[in-house]
Coordinates of C-alpha atoms in Angstrom, one line a residue:
Chain A
M1 CA 195.8 201.4 143.2
K2 CA 194.5 201.4 146.7
V3 CA 197.7 202.3 148.3
T4 CA 199.6 205.4 147.2
K5 CA 203.2 206.1 147.7
K6 CA 202.2 208.6 150.4
D7 CA 200.2 205.9 152.3
M8 CA 203.2 203.6 152.1
E9 CA 205.4 206.3 153.6
N10 CA 203.0 206.9 156.4
V11 CA 202.8 203.2 157.3
A12 CA 206.6 203.1 157.3
V13 CA 206.7 206.0 159.8
L14 CA 204.1 204.4 162.0
S15 CA 206.1 201.1 162.0
R16 CA 209.5 202.9 162.4
L17 CA 210.7 201.4 159.2
D18 CA 213.3 203.1 157.0
I19 CA 212.4 202.3 153.4
P20 CA 215.2 202.8 150.9
A21 CA 214.1 205.1 148.0
D22 CA 214.7 202.4 145.4
K23 CA 212.3 200.0 147.1
E24 CA 209.4 202.4 147.5
A25 CA 207.7 201.5 144.2
Q26 CA 208.2 197.8 144.8
Y27 CA 206.7 197.9 148.4
T28 CA 203.8 200.0 147.3
Q29 CA 203.0 197.5 144.6
Q30 CA 203.3 194.6 147.0
L31 CA 201.0 196.3 149.6
N32 CA 198.5 196.8 146.8
D33 CA 198.6 193.2 145.7
V34 CA 197.9 192.1 149.3
L35 CA 194.9 194.4 149.7
E36 CA 193.5 193.6 146.3
Y37 CA 193.7 189.9 147.1
F38 CA 191.5 190.6 150.1
D39 CA 188.9 192.0 147.7
N40 CA 188.1 188.4 146.9
L41 CA 186.4 188.3 150.3
S42 CA 183.9 190.9 149.1
A43 CA 182.4 188.3 146.8
V44 CA 181.0 186.4 149.9
N45 CA 177.6 187.4 151.2
T46 CA 178.0 188.3 154.9
D47 CA 174.6 189.9 155.5
D48 CA 173.5 187.4 158.1
I49 CA 177.0 186.8 159.7
K50 CA 177.8 188.3 163.1
P51 CA 181.1 190.1 163.4
L52 CA 183.7 187.8 164.7
A53 CA 185.7 188.9 167.9
H54 CA 187.9 185.8 168.1
V55 CA 188.6 182.8 165.8
L56 CA 188.2 180.3 168.7
P57 CA 184.7 179.4 169.9
I58 CA 185.7 179.9 173.6
S59 CA 185.3 182.7 176.1
N60 CA 185.9 183.6 179.7
V61 CA 189.4 182.3 180.3
F62 CA 190.5 183.7 183.6
R63 CA 193.2 183.3 186.3
E64 CA 192.9 183.8 190.0
D65 CA 194.5 186.9 191.5
V66 CA 197.4 184.9 193.1
V67 CA 201.0 186.1 193.0
K68 CA 203.5 184.0 191.2
E69 CA 207.3 184.3 191.3
S70 CA 208.7 186.9 188.9
L71 CA 211.8 186.6 186.9
D72 CA 215.2 187.1 188.4
R73 CA 216.2 190.6 187.4
D74 CA 219.5 189.6 185.8
L75 CA 217.7 187.0 183.8
A76 CA 215.0 189.6 182.8
L77 CA 217.8 191.9 181.6
S78 CA 219.9 189.3 179.9
N79 CA 218.7 189.9 176.4
A80 CA 218.6 193.7 176.7
P81 CA 220.9 195.4 174.2
L82 CA 221.6 198.2 176.7
K83 CA 221.2 198.1 180.5
E84 CA 222.3 200.2 183.5
D85 CA 222.0 199.6 187.2
G86 CA 219.2 197.0 186.8
Y87 CA 217.3 199.2 184.3
F88 CA 216.7 198.6 180.6
K89 CA 218.5 201.6 178.9
V90 CA 216.9 203.2 175.9
P91 CA 217.9 206.0 173.5
K92 CA 216.5 209.5 173.6
V93 CA 212.7 209.4 173.7
L94 CA 211.5 212.9 172.6
E95 CA 213.0 215.0 169.9
D96 CA 213.9 218.6 170.7
Chain B
M1 CA 184.0 237.9 172.6
S2 CA 183.1 235.8 175.6
Y3 CA 184.0 232.1 175.5
E4 CA 182.8 229.0 177.1
A5 CA 185.1 226.1 178.0
V6 CA 184.3 222.6 177.1
I7 CA 186.1 220.0 179.2
G8 CA 186.2 216.2 179.2
L9 CA 188.3 213.9 181.4
E10 CA 189.9 210.5 180.9
I11 CA 190.6 209.2 184.4
H12 CA 193.0 206.3 184.8
S13 CA 192.7 204.4 188.0
E14 CA 195.0 201.5 189.0
L15 CA 193.0 198.7 190.5
K16 CA 194.0 197.2 193.9
T17 CA 194.6 193.7 192.8
N18 CA 197.4 191.5 194.2
T19 CA 198.7 190.7 190.7
K20 CA 199.0 192.3 187.3
I21 CA 196.2 192.2 184.7
F22 CA 197.6 189.4 182.6
C23 CA 200.3 187.7 184.7
G24 CA 201.0 186.7 188.3
C25 CA 203.6 189.4 189.0
A26 CA 202.9 191.4 192.2
T27 CA 201.6 195.0 191.9
T28 CA 203.2 196.3 195.1
F29 CA 204.2 199.9 194.8
G30 CA 207.8 200.9 195.5
A31 CA 209.4 197.6 194.8
E32 CA 213.0 197.4 193.7
H33 CA 213.0 198.3 189.9
N34 CA 212.5 195.5 187.4
T35 CA 211.9 192.8 190.0
H36 CA 208.1 192.4 189.3
V37 CA 208.5 191.3 185.7
C38 CA 208.0 188.1 183.9
P39 CA 208.0 187.0 180.2
V40 CA 204.3 188.0 179.9
C41 CA 204.6 191.6 181.1
L42 CA 207.9 192.0 179.3
G43 CA 206.2 191.0 176.1
L44 CA 208.7 188.2 175.3
P45 CA 207.7 186.1 172.2
G46 CA 205.5 183.1 172.6
V47 CA 203.8 184.0 175.9
L48 CA 200.1 183.8 176.6
P49 CA 198.4 186.5 178.7
T50 CA 195.4 185.4 180.8
L51 CA 192.9 187.9 182.4
N52 CA 193.0 188.3 186.1
K53 CA 189.4 187.5 187.3
R54 CA 189.5 190.2 189.9
V55 CA 190.2 192.9 187.3
L56 CA 186.9 192.1 185.6
E57 CA 185.1 192.0 188.9
F58 CA 186.5 195.5 189.9
A59 CA 185.8 197.0 186.5
I60 CA 182.1 195.8 186.6
K61 CA 181.7 197.1 190.1
A62 CA 183.1 200.5 189.1
G63 CA 180.8 200.5 186.1
L64 CA 177.7 199.8 188.2
A65 CA 178.7 202.3 190.9
L66 CA 179.1 204.9 188.1
N67 CA 175.7 204.1 186.7
C68 CA 176.9 202.4 183.6
E69 CA 175.4 199.6 181.5
I70 CA 177.6 196.5 181.5
N71 CA 178.4 195.1 178.1
K72 CA 177.6 191.4 178.2
F73 CA 180.0 190.7 175.4
S74 CA 183.4 192.4 175.7
K75 CA 186.8 191.9 174.3
F76 CA 190.4 193.3 174.3
D77 CA 192.2 195.1 171.5
R78 CA 195.8 196.1 170.8
K79 CA 196.5 199.8 170.7
N80 CA 199.7 200.2 168.7
Y81 CA 202.2 202.8 169.5
Y82 CA 206.0 203.0 170.0
Y83 CA 207.1 204.2 173.4
P84 CA 209.8 202.5 175.5
D85 CA 207.5 202.1 178.5
L86 CA 205.5 199.6 176.5
P87 CA 207.7 196.6 175.8
K88 CA 205.3 195.0 173.3
N89 CA 204.9 198.2 171.3
W90 CA 201.2 198.0 171.9
Q91 CA 199.0 198.5 174.9
T92 CA 196.4 195.8 175.6
S93 CA 193.2 197.8 176.0
Q94 CA 189.6 197.8 174.8
Y95 CA 188.3 199.5 171.7
D96 CA 184.9 198.9 170.4
L97 CA 183.4 196.6 173.0
P98 CA 184.5 198.1 176.4
I99 CA 183.2 196.5 179.6
C100 CA 181.0 199.5 180.6
E101 CA 179.2 202.3 178.7
N102 CA 176.7 205.1 179.3
G103 CA 177.1 206.1 182.9
Y104 CA 177.0 209.3 184.9
V105 CA 177.8 211.0 188.2
D106 CA 176.2 214.0 189.8
I107 CA 178.3 216.8 191.2
T108 CA 177.3 219.5 193.6
K109 CA 178.9 222.9 192.9
S110 CA 179.9 225.4 195.5
N111 CA 176.8 227.5 194.7
G112 CA 174.7 224.4 195.6
E113 CA 173.8 223.6 192.0
T114 CA 173.8 220.0 190.9
K115 CA 175.1 219.0 187.5
R116 CA 175.2 215.6 185.8
I117 CA 178.4 214.6 184.1
R118 CA 177.9 211.7 181.6
I119 CA 180.4 208.9 181.4
T120 CA 180.9 207.6 177.8
R121 CA 182.7 204.3 178.7
I122 CA 185.0 202.5 181.1
H123 CA 187.5 200.1 179.7
M124 CA 190.1 197.7 181.2
E125 CA 193.7 198.1 180.1
E126 CA 197.3 197.6 181.3
D127 CA 199.5 200.3 182.8
A128 CA 202.8 201.2 181.2
G129 CA 206.3 201.1 182.8
K130 CA 208.2 204.1 184.2
L131 CA 211.0 206.0 182.5
V132 CA 213.8 207.4 184.6
H133 CA 215.4 210.2 182.6
S134 CA 219.1 210.9 182.7
G135 CA 218.6 214.6 182.3
N136 CA 216.3 216.9 184.3
T137 CA 213.4 216.5 181.8
I138 CA 212.5 214.1 179.1
K139 CA 213.6 216.6 176.5
D140 CA 217.2 217.1 177.7
S141 CA 217.9 213.4 178.3
D142 CA 220.1 211.6 175.9
T143 CA 219.0 208.2 177.3
S144 CA 216.4 207.0 179.7
N145 CA 216.2 204.0 182.0
V146 CA 213.1 201.9 182.1
D147 CA 211.5 200.1 185.0
Y148 CA 208.8 197.6 183.9
N149 CA 207.4 196.9 187.4
R150 CA 204.3 199.0 186.6
T151 CA 203.9 197.5 183.1
G152 CA 200.7 195.3 183.3
V153 CA 199.3 196.8 186.5
P154 CA 195.5 196.8 185.9
L155 CA 193.9 200.1 185.0
I156 CA 190.4 201.2 184.3
E157 CA 190.0 204.2 182.1
I158 CA 186.9 206.2 182.8
V159 CA 186.1 208.5 179.8
S160 CA 183.6 211.3 180.4
E161 CA 181.5 213.2 177.9
P162 CA 182.7 216.9 177.4
D163 CA 180.1 217.9 179.9
M164 CA 182.2 220.2 182.2
S165 CA 182.5 223.9 181.6
S166 CA 184.8 225.1 184.4
P167 CA 187.9 223.9 186.2
E168 CA 185.9 223.7 189.4
E169 CA 183.4 221.2 187.7
A170 CA 186.4 219.1 186.5
R171 CA 187.8 218.9 189.9
L172 CA 184.5 218.1 191.5
Y173 CA 183.9 215.4 189.0
M174 CA 187.3 213.8 189.6
E175 CA 186.8 214.0 193.4
K176 CA 183.4 212.3 193.0
V177 CA 184.9 209.5 190.9
K178 CA 187.7 209.1 193.4
S179 CA 185.2 208.9 196.3
I180 CA 183.1 206.3 194.6
L181 CA 186.1 204.1 193.7
Q182 CA 187.2 204.3 197.3
Y183 CA 183.7 203.4 198.6
I184 CA 183.6 200.3 196.4
D185 CA 187.2 199.5 197.4
V186 CA 188.5 198.8 193.9
S187 CA 191.4 201.3 194.0
N188 CA 193.7 202.7 196.6
C189 CA 193.3 206.1 194.8
K190 CA 196.6 207.3 196.3
M191 CA 197.2 210.1 193.9
E192 CA 200.8 210.7 195.0
E193 CA 201.5 207.1 194.0
G194 CA 199.9 207.6 190.6
N195 CA 196.9 205.4 191.4
L196 CA 194.6 208.0 190.0
R197 CA 195.5 210.4 187.2
A198 CA 193.6 212.3 184.6
D199 CA 194.1 213.4 181.0
L200 CA 192.3 216.7 180.6
N201 CA 190.8 217.7 177.2
V202 CA 189.7 221.3 176.8
S203 CA 188.5 223.6 174.1
L204 CA 186.8 226.9 173.8
R205 CA 183.8 228.1 171.8
P206 CA 181.8 231.3 171.7
A207 CA 179.4 231.4 174.6
G208 CA 176.1 229.8 173.6
S209 CA 177.5 228.1 170.5
D210 CA 177.0 224.3 170.1
V211 CA 180.0 223.8 167.8
L212 CA 183.1 222.3 169.4
G213 CA 186.4 224.2 169.1
T214 CA 189.8 222.6 168.6
R215 CA 191.0 221.0 171.8
T216 CA 194.3 220.4 173.6
E217 CA 195.1 217.6 175.9
M218 CA 197.1 217.6 179.1
K219 CA 198.1 214.1 180.3
N220 CA 198.8 212.4 183.6
I221 CA 197.6 215.2 186.0
N222 CA 197.7 213.6 189.4
S223 CA 196.3 216.1 191.9
F224 CA 193.0 218.0 192.2
K225 CA 194.9 221.2 192.6
A226 CA 196.8 220.6 189.3
V227 CA 193.5 219.8 187.5
E228 CA 192.1 223.2 188.4
E229 CA 195.3 225.1 187.8
A230 CA 196.2 223.5 184.5
L231 CA 192.7 224.0 183.1
T232 CA 192.6 227.6 184.4
Y233 CA 195.9 228.3 182.7
E234 CA 195.0 226.5 179.4
I235 CA 191.6 228.2 179.1
E236 CA 193.3 231.6 179.5
R237 CA 196.0 230.7 177.0
Q238 CA 193.4 229.5 174.4
E239 CA 191.3 232.7 175.0
E240 CA 194.4 234.9 174.2
V241 CA 195.2 232.9 171.1
L242 CA 191.6 233.2 169.8
E243 CA 191.4 236.9 170.8
D244 CA 194.5 237.6 168.8
G245 CA 192.9 236.0 165.7
G246 CA 195.0 232.8 166.0
H247 CA 194.0 229.2 165.8
I248 CA 194.3 226.5 168.5
I249 CA 196.5 223.6 167.4
Q250 CA 195.3 220.2 168.4
E251 CA 198.1 218.9 170.5
T252 CA 199.3 217.4 173.8
R253 CA 200.7 219.8 176.2
T254 CA 202.5 219.2 179.5
W255 CA 201.6 220.9 182.7
D256 CA 204.6 222.4 184.6
P257 CA 203.4 222.8 188.1
D258 CA 206.4 224.8 189.2
R259 CA 206.0 227.5 186.6
G260 CA 202.2 227.2 186.5
I261 CA 202.1 227.0 182.7
T262 CA 201.4 224.4 180.0
L263 CA 204.0 223.7 177.3
S264 CA 203.7 222.2 173.8
M265 CA 205.1 218.7 173.6
R266 CA 206.6 218.3 170.1
S267 CA 207.1 214.8 169.2
K268 CA 208.1 213.0 166.0
E269 CA 204.7 211.3 165.7
N270 CA 202.2 214.2 165.7
A271 CA 199.1 212.5 164.5
H272 CA 198.4 209.4 166.5
D273 CA 197.2 206.4 164.5
Y274 CA 196.8 203.6 166.9
R275 CA 195.7 201.0 164.4
Y276 CA 193.6 199.1 166.9
M277 CA 193.1 195.4 166.2
P278 CA 191.4 192.6 168.1
E279 CA 193.8 191.0 170.6
P280 CA 194.1 187.4 169.4
D281 CA 195.8 186.1 172.6
L282 CA 192.8 186.9 174.8
V283 CA 189.3 185.4 174.3
P284 CA 186.1 187.4 174.7
I285 CA 184.4 188.0 178.0
I286 CA 180.7 187.0 178.4
T287 CA 178.9 188.2 181.5
T288 CA 175.4 187.1 182.4
D289 CA 172.6 189.1 183.9
E290 CA 172.8 187.0 187.1
E291 CA 176.5 187.8 187.5
I292 CA 175.9 191.5 187.0
E293 CA 173.1 191.5 189.5
A294 CA 175.3 189.7 192.0
F295 CA 177.9 192.4 191.6
R296 CA 175.2 195.1 192.0
N297 CA 174.0 193.5 195.2
S298 CA 177.5 193.4 196.6
L299 CA 178.0 197.1 196.3
P300 CA 178.1 199.1 199.6
E301 CA 176.1 202.2 200.3
L302 CA 177.5 204.8 197.9
P303 CA 178.3 208.5 198.8
D304 CA 175.1 210.1 197.5
A305 CA 172.9 207.6 199.4
R306 CA 175.0 207.9 202.5
K307 CA 174.8 211.7 202.4
A308 CA 171.0 211.6 202.1
R309 CA 170.9 209.2 205.0
L310 CA 173.0 211.4 207.3
E311 CA 170.8 214.4 206.5
E312 CA 167.7 212.5 207.2
Q313 CA 168.7 210.3 210.1
F314 CA 170.9 212.8 212.0
G315 CA 169.7 216.2 210.8
L316 CA 173.1 217.1 209.4
S317 CA 173.1 220.0 206.9
A318 CA 173.7 219.1 203.2
Y319 CA 177.1 220.7 203.4
D320 CA 178.2 218.8 206.5
A321 CA 176.8 215.5 205.2
G322 CA 178.6 216.1 201.9
I323 CA 182.0 216.6 203.6
I324 CA 181.6 213.7 206.0
T325 CA 180.6 211.3 203.2
S326 CA 183.2 212.6 200.7
S327 CA 185.5 209.8 201.8
R328 CA 184.5 206.4 203.0
D329 CA 187.1 206.5 205.7
M330 CA 185.6 209.7 207.1
A331 CA 182.1 208.4 206.9
E332 CA 183.1 205.3 208.8
Y333 CA 184.9 207.3 211.4
F334 CA 181.7 209.4 211.8
D335 CA 179.7 206.1 212.3
G336 CA 182.3 205.0 214.9
V337 CA 181.8 208.3 216.8
I338 CA 178.0 208.0 216.7
E339 CA 178.2 204.4 218.0
T340 CA 179.5 205.6 221.3
G341 CA 176.2 207.5 221.7
A342 CA 177.8 210.9 220.8
D343 CA 175.6 213.7 219.5
A344 CA 175.7 213.7 215.6
K345 CA 176.0 217.4 215.1
L346 CA 178.8 217.7 217.6
A347 CA 180.5 214.7 216.0
A348 CA 180.4 216.3 212.6
N349 CA 181.7 219.6 213.9
W350 CA 184.6 218.0 215.7
I351 CA 185.5 215.8 212.7
M352 CA 185.4 218.7 210.2
G353 CA 187.0 221.1 212.7
D354 CA 189.8 220.2 215.2
L355 CA 190.3 216.6 213.9
S356 CA 190.7 217.6 210.2
K357 CA 192.8 220.6 211.2
N358 CA 195.2 218.3 213.1
L359 CA 195.2 215.6 210.4
N360 CA 196.0 218.2 207.7
A361 CA 198.8 219.8 209.8
E362 CA 200.5 216.4 210.1
S363 CA 199.5 215.1 206.7
L364 CA 197.8 212.1 208.2
E365 CA 194.9 210.1 206.8
I366 CA 191.8 209.8 209.0
A367 CA 192.3 206.1 209.2
D368 CA 195.7 206.8 210.9
S369 CA 194.4 209.4 213.3
P370 CA 196.0 209.3 216.8
V371 CA 192.5 210.0 218.2
D372 CA 190.2 207.2 217.1
A373 CA 186.5 207.4 216.7
K374 CA 185.8 205.8 220.1
R375 CA 187.9 208.3 222.1
L376 CA 186.4 211.3 220.2
G377 CA 183.0 209.9 220.9
E378 CA 183.7 209.6 224.6
M379 CA 185.0 213.2 224.7
I380 CA 181.9 214.5 223.0
G381 CA 179.9 212.5 225.6
L382 CA 181.7 214.5 228.3
I383 CA 180.7 217.8 226.7
S384 CA 177.1 216.7 226.4
K385 CA 177.1 215.6 230.1
G386 CA 178.4 219.0 231.1
T387 CA 181.6 217.5 232.6
I388 CA 183.7 219.8 230.3
S389 CA 182.9 222.9 228.3
S390 CA 183.5 223.1 224.6
K391 CA 186.4 225.3 225.3
I392 CA 188.1 222.9 227.7
A393 CA 187.3 220.1 225.2
K394 CA 189.8 221.7 222.8
K395 CA 192.5 221.3 225.5
V396 CA 191.4 217.7 226.2
F397 CA 191.5 217.0 222.5
E398 CA 195.0 218.3 222.1
E399 CA 196.1 216.0 225.1
M400 CA 194.3 213.0 223.5
W401 CA 196.2 213.8 220.3
K402 CA 199.5 213.4 222.2
C403 CA 198.7 210.5 224.5
P404 CA 196.5 207.4 224.3
D405 CA 194.7 208.1 227.6
S406 CA 190.9 208.1 227.7
P407 CA 189.3 211.6 227.8
E408 CA 188.0 210.9 231.3
K409 CA 191.5 210.2 232.6
I410 CA 192.9 213.3 231.0
V411 CA 190.1 215.5 232.4
K412 CA 190.8 214.0 235.9
D413 CA 194.6 214.1 235.7
K414 CA 194.7 217.7 234.4
G415 CA 192.0 218.9 236.7
L416 CA 189.9 220.1 233.8
V417 CA 186.4 219.2 235.2
Q418 CA 184.1 222.0 234.6
I419 CA 183.0 224.0 237.7
T420 CA 179.3 223.8 237.9
D421 CA 179.2 224.5 241.6
T422 CA 177.3 227.8 241.6
K423 CA 178.9 228.8 245.0
A424 CA 182.4 228.5 243.7
I425 CA 181.6 230.5 240.5
E426 CA 179.8 233.1 242.5
E427 CA 182.9 233.8 244.5
I428 CA 184.9 234.5 241.3
V429 CA 182.1 236.6 239.8
D430 CA 182.0 238.8 242.9
K431 CA 185.8 239.3 242.8
V432 CA 185.6 240.2 239.1
I433 CA 182.8 242.7 239.6
E434 CA 184.7 244.4 242.3
A435 CA 187.9 244.7 240.3
N436 CA 186.2 245.9 237.1
Q437 CA 184.0 248.8 238.1
K438 CA 184.4 250.5 234.8
A439 CA 182.9 247.6 232.9
V440 CA 180.2 247.3 235.4
E441 CA 179.2 251.0 235.0
D442 CA 179.3 250.7 231.2
Y443 CA 177.0 247.8 231.4
K444 CA 174.6 249.6 233.8
S445 CA 174.6 252.7 231.7
G446 CA 173.3 250.6 228.8
N447 CA 176.3 249.2 227.0
K448 CA 175.2 245.6 227.2
K449 CA 178.3 244.4 225.4
A450 CA 180.4 245.3 228.4
I451 CA 179.3 242.0 230.0
G452 CA 181.5 240.2 227.6
A453 CA 184.6 241.5 229.2
L454 CA 183.4 240.4 232.6
V455 CA 182.5 236.9 231.4
G456 CA 186.0 236.7 229.9
Q457 CA 187.6 237.7 233.2
V458 CA 185.6 235.1 235.1
M459 CA 186.5 232.4 232.6
K460 CA 190.2 233.4 232.8
Q461 CA 190.3 233.3 236.5
S462 CA 188.6 229.9 236.6
K463 CA 191.2 228.7 234.0
G464 CA 188.3 228.1 231.6
K465 CA 186.7 225.6 233.9
A466 CA 183.6 227.7 234.9
N467 CA 180.4 226.7 233.2
P468 CA 179.9 229.7 230.8
Q469 CA 176.1 229.5 231.1
T470 CA 176.2 229.8 234.8
V471 CA 178.7 232.6 234.6
N472 CA 176.4 234.6 232.3
Q473 CA 173.4 233.9 234.5
L474 CA 175.1 235.0 237.7
L475 CA 176.6 238.2 236.1
A476 CA 173.2 239.2 234.7
Q477 CA 171.6 238.6 238.0
K478 CA 174.1 240.5 240.0
L479 CA 174.3 243.5 237.7
G480 CA 170.5 243.6 237.6

């Protein structure tokens, strides 16, 4: 097993996921299956292959520094679950 | 035991572009909240960020001015963390292939010693939004409001090696970086607007040891004073903990400038794990030698070179030249004064003296000085010609500060022309000698200092307009 239950819990915390206790074993197994599948790649000899930074063979895509119209504020806020006076409103940030 | 501090800085500088790093929203400071936002900087699904060409240009220029190597192959990465000022839940930054690496700046300490501070890397990234807390502090707020105007404003992060060993060195390093960024005109560096802020990392180790101790970090320090004060406090705090046999906990602490202390910031996620991954929405950046050289050639004269030139060309002292060249605006003001034909040493003295004093008193930048370089130069010309004395010049300067008239006009209107007419001065000298027999006797009986009181009287009676040299000569003559 590559991934232990502890690893899985850590990933859940980092991802802000609340994993029900009865699913822990199942998810740990699934994560392991995924990572073990990746081991198939180790069979390929990559000695002479340069690390890949991007899957597309293109580089240097830029835009000029010219201002474009921004979104109307009401529209920008229209999908926000909570808002107040033109702000996005969010719950408590830091724990005591 | 005596300890030695080990300090490293991460300086974040907002770049002065018109638009954000990956979208066309304006970067103007102080706009109505959430009006400079679009689907790209709000991180809405399906959008495609595109790098602002000027961000790359400014980052490369900063790298060259800070003596870095430019990576000809560079890319962006996602730095994952959850904080509501980042709408995407990651910050687009650079991880293993930053645009610049291996630079340095030299600082000159108050004892005259020069020290080289190495720069590990400079990378490009996006700034985060601003949280407005409902309570007084982040900790006692039940909710916070978010303004995403600043989200996506371009930043460069300049990471130093832990080469500084005192709060003074850290401040000098940050001042030097600020000065260089202003010279090359890539950032406004307005610290009160958050254009330039530093994360301070500090640890202690027994003096002479080469093992690093556990460090703490203080984030977003945005004044030179706070850099020095926060580090001074934190070094003392760590020293006390170690002396008591305790251990330093690796953590982020906040600096409370009102109370002058640092406080632990407990958060849910203690150990950061940013899980960097290549940013698939942005393609790599390839820069050629020719492009890099063109940027290098476009750089202006930098502070160190300019300082050396002022010392050599005008005979300024290292200290004076250092102050004059510490900001590009001041160096340009100095050049403007010199262009009027004014004496360089007098120019330096007036800029560092009365001009700086008045600017500080009114919290003005030198670029906004009511007395411009040309008028100050003309006034210095009047001193050199002997039209006014240095003492009268101070009065003329105060008048110039209040009105836009030329120094010549002020001198004429206020009747401040220096009296160089020996006859006129002689009359006053005679009167003063007659009225101050005690001082005259003191002088004659060997107390040469007594002449000072007599000179003072003559100057007073002439309302400061008598040429002091003539007064001294006449008095010495008459008192034999």
